[in-house]
Coordinates of C-alpha atoms in Angstrom, one line a residue:
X39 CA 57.3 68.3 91.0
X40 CA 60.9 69.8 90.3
X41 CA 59.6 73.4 89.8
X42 CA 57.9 72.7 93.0
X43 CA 61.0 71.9 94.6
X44 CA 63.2 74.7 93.1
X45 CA 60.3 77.4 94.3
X46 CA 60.9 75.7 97.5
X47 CA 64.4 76.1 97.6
X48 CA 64.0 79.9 96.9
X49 CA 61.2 80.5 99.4
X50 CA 63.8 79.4 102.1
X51 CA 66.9 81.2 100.7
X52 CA 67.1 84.3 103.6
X53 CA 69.6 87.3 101.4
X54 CA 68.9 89.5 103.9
X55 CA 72.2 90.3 105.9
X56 CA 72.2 91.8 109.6
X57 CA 72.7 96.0 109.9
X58 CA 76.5 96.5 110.2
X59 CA 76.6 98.1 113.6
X60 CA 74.5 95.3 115.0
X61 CA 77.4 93.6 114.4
X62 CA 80.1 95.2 116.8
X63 CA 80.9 94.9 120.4
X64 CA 82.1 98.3 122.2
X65 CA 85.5 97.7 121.3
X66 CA 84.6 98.0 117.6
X67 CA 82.1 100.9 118.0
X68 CA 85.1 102.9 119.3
X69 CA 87.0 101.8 116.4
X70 CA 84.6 102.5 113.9
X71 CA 84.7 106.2 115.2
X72 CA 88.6 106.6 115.2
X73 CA 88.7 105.2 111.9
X74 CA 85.8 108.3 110.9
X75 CA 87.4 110.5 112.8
X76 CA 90.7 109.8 110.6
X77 CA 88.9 109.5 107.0
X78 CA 87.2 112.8 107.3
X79 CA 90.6 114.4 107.9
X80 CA 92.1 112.9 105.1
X81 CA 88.5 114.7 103.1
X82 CA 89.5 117.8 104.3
X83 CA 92.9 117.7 103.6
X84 CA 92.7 116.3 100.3
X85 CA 90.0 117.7 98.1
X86 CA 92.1 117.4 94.8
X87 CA 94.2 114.7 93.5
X88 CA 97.7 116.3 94.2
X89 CA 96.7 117.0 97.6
X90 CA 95.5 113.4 98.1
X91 CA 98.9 112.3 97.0
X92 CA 101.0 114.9 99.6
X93 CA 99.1 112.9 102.1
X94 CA 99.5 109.4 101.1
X95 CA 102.7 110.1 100.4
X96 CA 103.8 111.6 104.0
X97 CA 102.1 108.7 105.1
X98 CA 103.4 106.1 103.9
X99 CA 106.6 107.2 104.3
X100 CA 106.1 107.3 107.9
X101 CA 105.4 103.6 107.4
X102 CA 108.5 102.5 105.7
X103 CA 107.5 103.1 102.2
X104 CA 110.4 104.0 100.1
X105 CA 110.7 105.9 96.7
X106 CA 110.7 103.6 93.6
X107 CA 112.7 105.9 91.2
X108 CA 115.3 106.4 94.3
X109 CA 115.8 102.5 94.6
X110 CA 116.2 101.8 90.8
X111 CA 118.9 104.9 90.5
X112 CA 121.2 103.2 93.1
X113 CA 119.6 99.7 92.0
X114 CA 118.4 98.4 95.1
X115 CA 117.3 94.7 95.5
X116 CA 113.8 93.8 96.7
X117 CA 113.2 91.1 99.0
X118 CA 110.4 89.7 101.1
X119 CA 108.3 92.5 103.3
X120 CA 110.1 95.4 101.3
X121 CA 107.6 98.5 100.6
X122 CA 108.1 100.8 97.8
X123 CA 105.9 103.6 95.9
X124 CA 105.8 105.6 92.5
X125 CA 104.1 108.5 91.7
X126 CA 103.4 109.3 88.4
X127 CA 102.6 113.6 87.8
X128 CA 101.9 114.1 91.5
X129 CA 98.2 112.8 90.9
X130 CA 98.5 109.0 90.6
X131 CA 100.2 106.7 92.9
X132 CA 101.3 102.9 93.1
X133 CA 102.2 101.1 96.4
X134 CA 103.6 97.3 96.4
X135 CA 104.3 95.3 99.8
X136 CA 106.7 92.7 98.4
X137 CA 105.2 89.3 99.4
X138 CA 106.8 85.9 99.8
X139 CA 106.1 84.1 96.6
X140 CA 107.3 84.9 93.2
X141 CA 105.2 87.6 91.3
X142 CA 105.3 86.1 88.9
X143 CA 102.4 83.8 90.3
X144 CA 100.4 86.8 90.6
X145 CA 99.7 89.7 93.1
X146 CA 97.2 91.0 95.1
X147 CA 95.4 94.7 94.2
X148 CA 93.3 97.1 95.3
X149 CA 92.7 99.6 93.0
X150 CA 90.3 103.2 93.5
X151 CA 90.4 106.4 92.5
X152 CA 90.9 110.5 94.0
X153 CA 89.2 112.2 91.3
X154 CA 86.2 113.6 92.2
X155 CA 83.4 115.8 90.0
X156 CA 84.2 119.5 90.2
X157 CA 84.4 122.7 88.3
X158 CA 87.6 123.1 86.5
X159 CA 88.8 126.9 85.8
X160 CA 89.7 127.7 82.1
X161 CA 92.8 128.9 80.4
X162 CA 91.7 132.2 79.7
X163 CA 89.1 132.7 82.5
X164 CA 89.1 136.2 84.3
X165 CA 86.5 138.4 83.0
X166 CA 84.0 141.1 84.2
X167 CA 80.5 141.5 83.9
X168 CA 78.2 143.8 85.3
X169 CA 80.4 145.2 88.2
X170 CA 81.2 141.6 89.0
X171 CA 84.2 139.8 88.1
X172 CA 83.9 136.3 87.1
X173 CA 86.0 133.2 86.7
X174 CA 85.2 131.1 83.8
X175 CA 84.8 127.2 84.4
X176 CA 84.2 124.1 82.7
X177 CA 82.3 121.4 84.8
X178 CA 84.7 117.4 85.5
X179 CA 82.9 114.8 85.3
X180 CA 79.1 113.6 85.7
X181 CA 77.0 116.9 87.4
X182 CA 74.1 117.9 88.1
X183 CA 74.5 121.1 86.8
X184 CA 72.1 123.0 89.4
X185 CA 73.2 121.7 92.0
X186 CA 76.3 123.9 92.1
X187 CA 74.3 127.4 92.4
X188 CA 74.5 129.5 95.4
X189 CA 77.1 127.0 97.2
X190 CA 79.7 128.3 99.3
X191 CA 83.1 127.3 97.2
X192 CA 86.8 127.1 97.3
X193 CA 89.7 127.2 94.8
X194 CA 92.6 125.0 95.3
X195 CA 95.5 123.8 92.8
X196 CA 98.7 125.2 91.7
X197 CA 99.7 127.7 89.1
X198 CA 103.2 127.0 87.3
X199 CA 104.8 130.2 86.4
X200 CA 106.9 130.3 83.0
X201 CA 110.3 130.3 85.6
X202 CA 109.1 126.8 86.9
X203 CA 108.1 128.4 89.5
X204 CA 104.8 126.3 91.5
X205 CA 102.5 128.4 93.4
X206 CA 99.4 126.8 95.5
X207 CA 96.4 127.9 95.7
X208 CA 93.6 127.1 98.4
X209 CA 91.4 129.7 99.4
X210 CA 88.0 129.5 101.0
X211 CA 88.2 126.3 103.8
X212 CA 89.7 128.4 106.7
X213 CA 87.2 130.2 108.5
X214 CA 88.7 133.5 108.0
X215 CA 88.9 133.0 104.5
X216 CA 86.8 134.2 102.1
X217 CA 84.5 131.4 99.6
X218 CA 83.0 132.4 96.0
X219 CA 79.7 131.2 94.6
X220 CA 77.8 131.0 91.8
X221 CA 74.4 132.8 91.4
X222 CA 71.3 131.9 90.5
X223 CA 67.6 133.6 89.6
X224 CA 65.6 134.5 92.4
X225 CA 62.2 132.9 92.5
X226 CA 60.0 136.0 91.6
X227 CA 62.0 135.6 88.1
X228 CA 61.9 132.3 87.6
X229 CA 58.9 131.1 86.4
X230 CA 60.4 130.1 82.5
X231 CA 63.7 128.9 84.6
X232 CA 61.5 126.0 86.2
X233 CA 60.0 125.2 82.9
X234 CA 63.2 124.0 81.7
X235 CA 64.3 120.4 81.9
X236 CA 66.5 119.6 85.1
X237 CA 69.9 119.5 82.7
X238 CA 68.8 122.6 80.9
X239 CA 67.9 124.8 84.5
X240 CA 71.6 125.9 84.7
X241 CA 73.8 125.4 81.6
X242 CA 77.2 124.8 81.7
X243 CA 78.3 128.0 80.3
X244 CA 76.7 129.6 82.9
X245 CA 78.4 128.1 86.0
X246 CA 81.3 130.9 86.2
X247 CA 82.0 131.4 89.6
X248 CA 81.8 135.3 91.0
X249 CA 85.3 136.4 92.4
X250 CA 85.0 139.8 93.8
X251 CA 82.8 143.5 93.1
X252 CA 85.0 145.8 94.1
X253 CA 86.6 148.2 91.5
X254 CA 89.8 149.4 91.8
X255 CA 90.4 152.8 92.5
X256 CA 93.7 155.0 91.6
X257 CA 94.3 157.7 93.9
X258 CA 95.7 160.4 91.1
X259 CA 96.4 162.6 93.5
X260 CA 99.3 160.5 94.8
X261 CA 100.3 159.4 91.4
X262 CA 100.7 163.6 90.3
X263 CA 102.6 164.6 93.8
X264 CA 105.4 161.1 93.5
X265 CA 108.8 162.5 93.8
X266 CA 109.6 160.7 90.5
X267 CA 107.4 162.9 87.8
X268 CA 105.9 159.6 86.3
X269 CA 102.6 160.5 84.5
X270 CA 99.6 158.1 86.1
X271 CA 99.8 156.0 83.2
X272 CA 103.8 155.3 84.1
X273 CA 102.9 154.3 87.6
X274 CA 99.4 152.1 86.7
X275 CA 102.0 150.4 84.7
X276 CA 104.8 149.6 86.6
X277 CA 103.0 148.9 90.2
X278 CA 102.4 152.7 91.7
X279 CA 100.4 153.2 94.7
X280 CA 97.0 152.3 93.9
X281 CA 93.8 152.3 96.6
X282 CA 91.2 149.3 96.3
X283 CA 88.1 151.1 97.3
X284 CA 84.8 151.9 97.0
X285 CA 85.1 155.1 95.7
X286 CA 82.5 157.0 93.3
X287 CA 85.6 159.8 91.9
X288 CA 85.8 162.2 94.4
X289 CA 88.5 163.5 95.9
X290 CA 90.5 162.6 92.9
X291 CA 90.4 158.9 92.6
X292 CA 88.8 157.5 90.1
X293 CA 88.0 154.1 89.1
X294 CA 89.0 152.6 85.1
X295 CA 87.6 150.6 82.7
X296 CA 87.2 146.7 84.5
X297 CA 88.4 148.1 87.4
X298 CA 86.8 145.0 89.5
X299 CA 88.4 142.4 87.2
X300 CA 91.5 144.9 87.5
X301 CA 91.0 145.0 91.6
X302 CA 91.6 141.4 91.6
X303 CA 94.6 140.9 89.2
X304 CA 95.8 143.3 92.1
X305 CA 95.0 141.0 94.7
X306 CA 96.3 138.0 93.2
X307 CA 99.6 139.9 92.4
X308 CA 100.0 140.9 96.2
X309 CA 98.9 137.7 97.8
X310 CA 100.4 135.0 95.2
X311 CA 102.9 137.2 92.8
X312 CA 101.0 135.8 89.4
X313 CA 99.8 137.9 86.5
X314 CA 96.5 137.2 84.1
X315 CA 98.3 134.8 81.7
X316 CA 99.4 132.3 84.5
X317 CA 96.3 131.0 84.5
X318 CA 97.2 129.5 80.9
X319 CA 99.5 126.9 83.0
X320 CA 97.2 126.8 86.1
X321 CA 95.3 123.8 87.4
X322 CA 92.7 125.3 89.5
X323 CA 89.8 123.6 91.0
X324 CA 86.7 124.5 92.2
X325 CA 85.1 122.1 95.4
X326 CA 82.3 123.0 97.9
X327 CA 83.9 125.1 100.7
X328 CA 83.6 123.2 104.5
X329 CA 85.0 120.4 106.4
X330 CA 83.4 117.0 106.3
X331 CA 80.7 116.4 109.2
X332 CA 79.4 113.9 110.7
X333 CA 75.5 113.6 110.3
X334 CA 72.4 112.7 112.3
X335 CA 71.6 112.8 115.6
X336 CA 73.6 109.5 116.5
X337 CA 76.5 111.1 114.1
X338 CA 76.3 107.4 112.0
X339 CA 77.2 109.2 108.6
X340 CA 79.3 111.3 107.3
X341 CA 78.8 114.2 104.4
X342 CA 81.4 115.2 102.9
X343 CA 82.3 116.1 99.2
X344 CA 84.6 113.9 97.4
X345 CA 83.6 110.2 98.8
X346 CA 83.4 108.9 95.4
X347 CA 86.0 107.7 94.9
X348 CA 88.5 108.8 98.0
X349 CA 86.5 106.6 100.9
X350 CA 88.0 103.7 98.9
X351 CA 91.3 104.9 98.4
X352 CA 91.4 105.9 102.1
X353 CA 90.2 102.2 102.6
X354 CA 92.7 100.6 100.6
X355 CA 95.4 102.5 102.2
X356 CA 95.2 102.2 105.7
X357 CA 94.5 98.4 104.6
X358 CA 98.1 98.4 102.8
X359 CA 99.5 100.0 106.0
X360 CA 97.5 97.5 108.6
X361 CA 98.5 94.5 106.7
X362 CA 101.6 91.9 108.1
X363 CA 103.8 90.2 105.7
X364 CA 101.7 88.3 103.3
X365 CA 102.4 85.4 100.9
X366 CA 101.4 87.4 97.6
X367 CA 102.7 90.8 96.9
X368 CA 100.2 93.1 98.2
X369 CA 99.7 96.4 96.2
X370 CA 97.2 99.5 96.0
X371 CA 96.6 101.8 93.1
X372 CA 95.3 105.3 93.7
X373 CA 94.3 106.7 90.0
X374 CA 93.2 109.9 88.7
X375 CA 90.6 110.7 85.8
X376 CA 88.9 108.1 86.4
X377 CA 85.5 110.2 86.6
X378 CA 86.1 111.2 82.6
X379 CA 87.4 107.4 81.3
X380 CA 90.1 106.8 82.8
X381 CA 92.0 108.7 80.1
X382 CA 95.2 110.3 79.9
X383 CA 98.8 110.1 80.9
X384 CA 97.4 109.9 84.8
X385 CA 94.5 107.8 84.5
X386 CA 93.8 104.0 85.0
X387 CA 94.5 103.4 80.6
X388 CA 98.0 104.8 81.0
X389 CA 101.0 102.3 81.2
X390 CA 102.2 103.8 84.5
X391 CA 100.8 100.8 86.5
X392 CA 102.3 98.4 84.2
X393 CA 105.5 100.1 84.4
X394 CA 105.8 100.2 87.5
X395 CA 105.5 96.2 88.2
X396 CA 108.1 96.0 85.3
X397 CA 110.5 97.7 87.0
X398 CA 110.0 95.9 91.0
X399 CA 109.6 92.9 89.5
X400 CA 113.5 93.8 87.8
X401 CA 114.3 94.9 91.5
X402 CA 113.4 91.6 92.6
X403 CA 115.1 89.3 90.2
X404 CA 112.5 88.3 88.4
X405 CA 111.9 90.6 85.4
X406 CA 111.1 89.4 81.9
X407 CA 108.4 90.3 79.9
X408 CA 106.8 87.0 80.1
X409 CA 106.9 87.2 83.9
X410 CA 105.7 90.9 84.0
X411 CA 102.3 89.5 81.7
X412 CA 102.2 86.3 83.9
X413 CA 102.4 88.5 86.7
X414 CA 99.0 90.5 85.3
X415 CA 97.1 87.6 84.1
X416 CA 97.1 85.9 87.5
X417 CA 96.7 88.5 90.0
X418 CA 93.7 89.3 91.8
X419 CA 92.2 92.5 92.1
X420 CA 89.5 94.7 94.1
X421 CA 88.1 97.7 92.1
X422 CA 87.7 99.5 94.9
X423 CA 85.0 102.3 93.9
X424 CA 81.5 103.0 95.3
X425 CA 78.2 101.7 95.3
X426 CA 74.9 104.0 95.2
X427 CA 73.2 103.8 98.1
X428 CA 68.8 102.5 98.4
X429 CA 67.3 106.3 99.0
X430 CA 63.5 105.8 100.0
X431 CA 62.9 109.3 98.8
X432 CA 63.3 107.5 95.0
X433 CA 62.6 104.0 95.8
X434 CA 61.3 104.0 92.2
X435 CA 64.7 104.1 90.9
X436 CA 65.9 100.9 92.4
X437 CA 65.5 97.1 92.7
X438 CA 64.9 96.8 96.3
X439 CA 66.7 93.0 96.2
X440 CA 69.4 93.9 94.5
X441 CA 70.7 97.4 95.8
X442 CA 73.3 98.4 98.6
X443 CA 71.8 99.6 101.9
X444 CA 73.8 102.0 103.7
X445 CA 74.7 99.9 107.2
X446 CA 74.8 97.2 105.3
X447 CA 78.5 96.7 104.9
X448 CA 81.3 96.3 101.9
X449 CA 79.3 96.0 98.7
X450 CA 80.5 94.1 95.9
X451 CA 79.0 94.7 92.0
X452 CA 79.1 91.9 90.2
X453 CA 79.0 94.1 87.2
X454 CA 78.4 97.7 86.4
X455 CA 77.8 99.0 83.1
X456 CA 74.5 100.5 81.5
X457 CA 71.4 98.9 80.0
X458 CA 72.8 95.4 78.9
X459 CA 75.8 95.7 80.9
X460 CA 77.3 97.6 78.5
X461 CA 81.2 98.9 79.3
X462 CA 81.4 96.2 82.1
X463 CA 83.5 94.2 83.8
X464 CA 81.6 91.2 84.6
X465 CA 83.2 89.2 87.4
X466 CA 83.9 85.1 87.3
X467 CA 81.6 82.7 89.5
X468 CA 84.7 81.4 91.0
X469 CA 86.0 84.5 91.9
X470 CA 83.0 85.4 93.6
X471 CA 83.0 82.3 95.6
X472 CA 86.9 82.6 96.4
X473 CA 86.1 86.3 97.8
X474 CA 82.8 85.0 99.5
X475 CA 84.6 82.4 101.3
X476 CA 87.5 84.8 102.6
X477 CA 84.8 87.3 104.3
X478 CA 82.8 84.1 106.1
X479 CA 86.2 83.4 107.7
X480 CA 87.4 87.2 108.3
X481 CA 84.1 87.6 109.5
X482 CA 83.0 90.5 106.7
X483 CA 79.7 92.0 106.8
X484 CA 79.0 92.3 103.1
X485 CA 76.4 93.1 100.6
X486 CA 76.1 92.5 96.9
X487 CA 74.5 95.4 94.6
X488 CA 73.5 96.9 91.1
X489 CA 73.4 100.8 90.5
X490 CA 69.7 100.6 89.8
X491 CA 67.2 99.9 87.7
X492 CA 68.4 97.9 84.5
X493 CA 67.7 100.2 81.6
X494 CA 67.5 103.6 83.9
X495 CA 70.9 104.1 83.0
X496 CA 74.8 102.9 84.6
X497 CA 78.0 103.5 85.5
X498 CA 81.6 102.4 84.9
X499 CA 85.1 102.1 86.9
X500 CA 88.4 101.1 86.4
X501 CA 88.0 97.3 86.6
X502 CA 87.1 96.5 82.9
X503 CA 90.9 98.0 82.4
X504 CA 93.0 95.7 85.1
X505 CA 90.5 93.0 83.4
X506 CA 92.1 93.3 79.9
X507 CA 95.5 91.6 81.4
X508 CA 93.6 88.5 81.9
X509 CA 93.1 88.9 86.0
X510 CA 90.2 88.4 88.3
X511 CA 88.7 91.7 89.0
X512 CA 85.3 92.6 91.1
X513 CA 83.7 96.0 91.9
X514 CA 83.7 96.4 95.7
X515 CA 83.2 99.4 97.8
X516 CA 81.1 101.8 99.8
X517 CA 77.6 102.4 99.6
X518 CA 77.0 106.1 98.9
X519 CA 73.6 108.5 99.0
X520 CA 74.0 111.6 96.4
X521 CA 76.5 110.4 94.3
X522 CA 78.4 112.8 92.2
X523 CA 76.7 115.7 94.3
X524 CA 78.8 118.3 96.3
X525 CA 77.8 116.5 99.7
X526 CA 77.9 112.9 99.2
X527 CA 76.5 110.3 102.3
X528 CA 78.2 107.3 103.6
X529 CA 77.9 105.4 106.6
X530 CA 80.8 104.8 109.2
X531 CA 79.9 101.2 109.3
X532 CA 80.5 101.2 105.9
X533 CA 83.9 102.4 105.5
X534 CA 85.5 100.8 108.6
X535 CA 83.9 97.3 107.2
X536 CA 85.1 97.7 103.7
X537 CA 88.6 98.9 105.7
X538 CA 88.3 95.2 106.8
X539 CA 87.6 93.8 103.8
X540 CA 90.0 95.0 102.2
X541 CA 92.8 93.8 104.7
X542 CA 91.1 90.0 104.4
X543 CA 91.7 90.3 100.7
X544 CA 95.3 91.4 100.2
X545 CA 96.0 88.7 103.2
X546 CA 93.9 85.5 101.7
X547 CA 93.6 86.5 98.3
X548 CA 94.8 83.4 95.6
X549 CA 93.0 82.4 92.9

């Protein structure tokens, strides 16, 4: 008679949670396309981690945001309402909106990630091969390898000259620039290719990006006649007039050995005054070339690369900015290397983010390192990182109860892991029930989610390091279709309703 009942009880249960956009009156619709409209900028305009941060940083400055470093040099008090930032190596950022209570009773966080999988260029990476000239790359992060072949691409990041000097680099996104690619076999010779396994296809080794196949040419004639008598090894040397074209020797110019890989030294000279061994202190990255778009006929998605993990940090940031004054002190951590551990002197294991509520809380009276831990152990925290999305096409791959639905709103993952939830955070009941009850009165469209099947594999994010101070922490996010591939898939809904649910949480938040 009591199985009975229970069965009963779970025959009624109804999971099933209404499409997003069902949801929203006109007013909202239009919303939900300004807010797109707004994200996909910030994509295009931030396809690396220090581009992410020029943005958020000109941002937030806008909104009142002031410099922590400049406010602990002339020791500034903080008080209710204040807003103050650090950046830590122009790729990781920390925002605080100082709230009425003490921190020490704990504060409120969102934390994501602008890291994204990529191709990385080496230290030593120009080369040529077969009349092409080649940049040498190591992939960052989870790929699949193949599906970075015959992609238009683009190189952005900085090179850092032995004066100090920073140059930046961004080629390939304007339409008059020009994009790189990497090859592939054609079909007629591919018949032992697609006998390979899918990780074996293209190998890592081989995804060296072509950079030009032109040689350069040295008119000799010029070099003989200049009014200086240097011999044409003189002037090679020490930058004489030198032709880049396609020429075959005749009329005395003539092309030397590596001449393409020599044609675009030339190049890079001219347009960015660097040599071959600047690449030792470069960090160059390689992204698909194109803007983000909007997708299908009724424009509901949006493909762009990079969404895991900046629709979240754009989230959590325009939720910092749309927030009033709140009780607990609201903040927002934007991490890098998040897609290769969390490791480094950048990423989420660092003690940047510990540092930094060290020194506010000594701005706002309260420091002591028994504050700064109680502080830590009772705050509340959003990992704010993505979801993967149901996709029919490999329904196989998922548990149709217990996956995220694009439309169906902010997901939450319990826990992530792989197989037995290894590596996970696994969130409290009660914290659960305390978010839960913040979105029924905010009015959150929400869904809850694994990444698949349980011993297909798994994931990780930053939350199982916040958690190691003692705090609540949950996975929450946007559902996304192709994860980790060079056009990812979210829907508007999505991100304008996790936009929400992230302001509910840094207002209501208290556990």
């Amino acid at each position: 008679m009591k199985t009975e009942k229970i069965l009963q009880w779970k025959a009624g249960v109804n999971m099933e949670h209404k499409n997003t956009w069902e949801t929203y009156d006109a007013e909202q619709l239009k919303e939900v396309d300004v807010f797109a409209k707004e994200y996909m900028t910030f994509l295009d305009n931030g396809k690396t981690e220090r581009e992410c941060i020029d943005q958020i940083v000109n941002t937030i400055e806008k909104a009142g945001y002031r410099e922590l470093e400049t406010l602990i040099a002339s020791d500034t008090k903080l008080k209710a309402g204040d807003k103050v930032y650090f950046v830590w190596m122009n790729k990781s950022v920390v925002m605080f909106q100082i709230g009425k209570e003490k921190m020490a009773k704990g504060i409120n966080i969102l934390g994501a990630h602008i890291d994204s999988p990529r191709l990385d260029i080496k230290q030593n990476p120009l080369y040529e091969d077969g009349g092409f000239a080649y940049l040498d790359t190591h992939y960052y992060g989870g790929v699949k390898k193949y599906q970075w072949v015959t992609l238009p691409l683009a190189i952005h990041g900085v090179v850092v000259k032995k004066d100090g000097t920073t140059v930046e680099i961004n080629v390939g996104e304007n339409e008059d620039d020009p994009v790189f690619f990497i090859s592939d076999l054609l079909i007629h010779l591919a018949q032992e290719q697609l006998e390979k396994k899918a990780n074996k296809v293209i190998e890592g080794e081989a995804l060296d990006i072509i950079i030009g196949n032109k040689p350069l040419v040295i008119d000799r004639s010029r070099q003989e006649n200049d009014v200086d008598g240097q011999s044409a090894e003189g002037q090679d040397k020490t930058g004489g007039k030198q032709d880049v074209m396609n020429g075959d020797g005749k009329d005395g110019k003539t092309s030397e050995k590596e001449a393409v890989k020599k044609g675009i030294l030339e190049i890079l000279k001219q347009a960015y005054d660097i040599e071959e061994e600047d690449f030792i202190s470069a960090e160059l990255e390689v992204v698909p070339a194109g803007k983000a778009r909007e997708a299908g006929f009724d424009r509901s998605m949006i493909l762009a690369y990079g969404q895991d993990d900046r629709v979240c940090a754009f989230s959590s940031l325009k939720a910092m900015l749309e927030i009033g004054q709140t009780d607990r002190t609201a903040c927002c951590i934007l991490v890098d290397k998040e897609e290769v551990g969390s490791v480094g002197a950048t990423g989420m294991q660092s003690r940047f983010f510990e540092n930094a509520v060290a020194e506010v809380m000594n701005l706002t009276g309260e420091y002591s390192e028994l504050n700064v831990r109680r502080c830590l152990a009772r705050s509340c925290m959003l990992s704010s990182d993505v979801s993967s999305a149901f996709d029919p096409a490999y329904a196989a791959s998922f548990d149709k109860k217990n996956v995220a639905y694009l439309g169906g709103g902010m997901v939450f993952n319990k826990f992530t892991g792989a197989r037995g939830k290894s590596g996970s955070n696994d969130a409290n009941a009660e914290y659960l029930g305390h978010i839960r009850a913040i979105f029924e009165k905010e009015k959150v469209n929400f869904q809850t989610a694994e990444l698949g099947k349980v011993d297909l594999g798994g994931g990780g994010t930053i939350a199982y390091i916040l958690a190691l101070y003692g705090m609540n922490v949950i996975d929450s996010g946007v559902a996304v279709l192709n994860m980790h591939a060079p056009w990812e898939a979210t829907s508007k809904a999505d991100v304008y309703e996790t936009k929400r649910g992230y302001v509910a949480f840094l207002n209501h938040a208290e556990l």
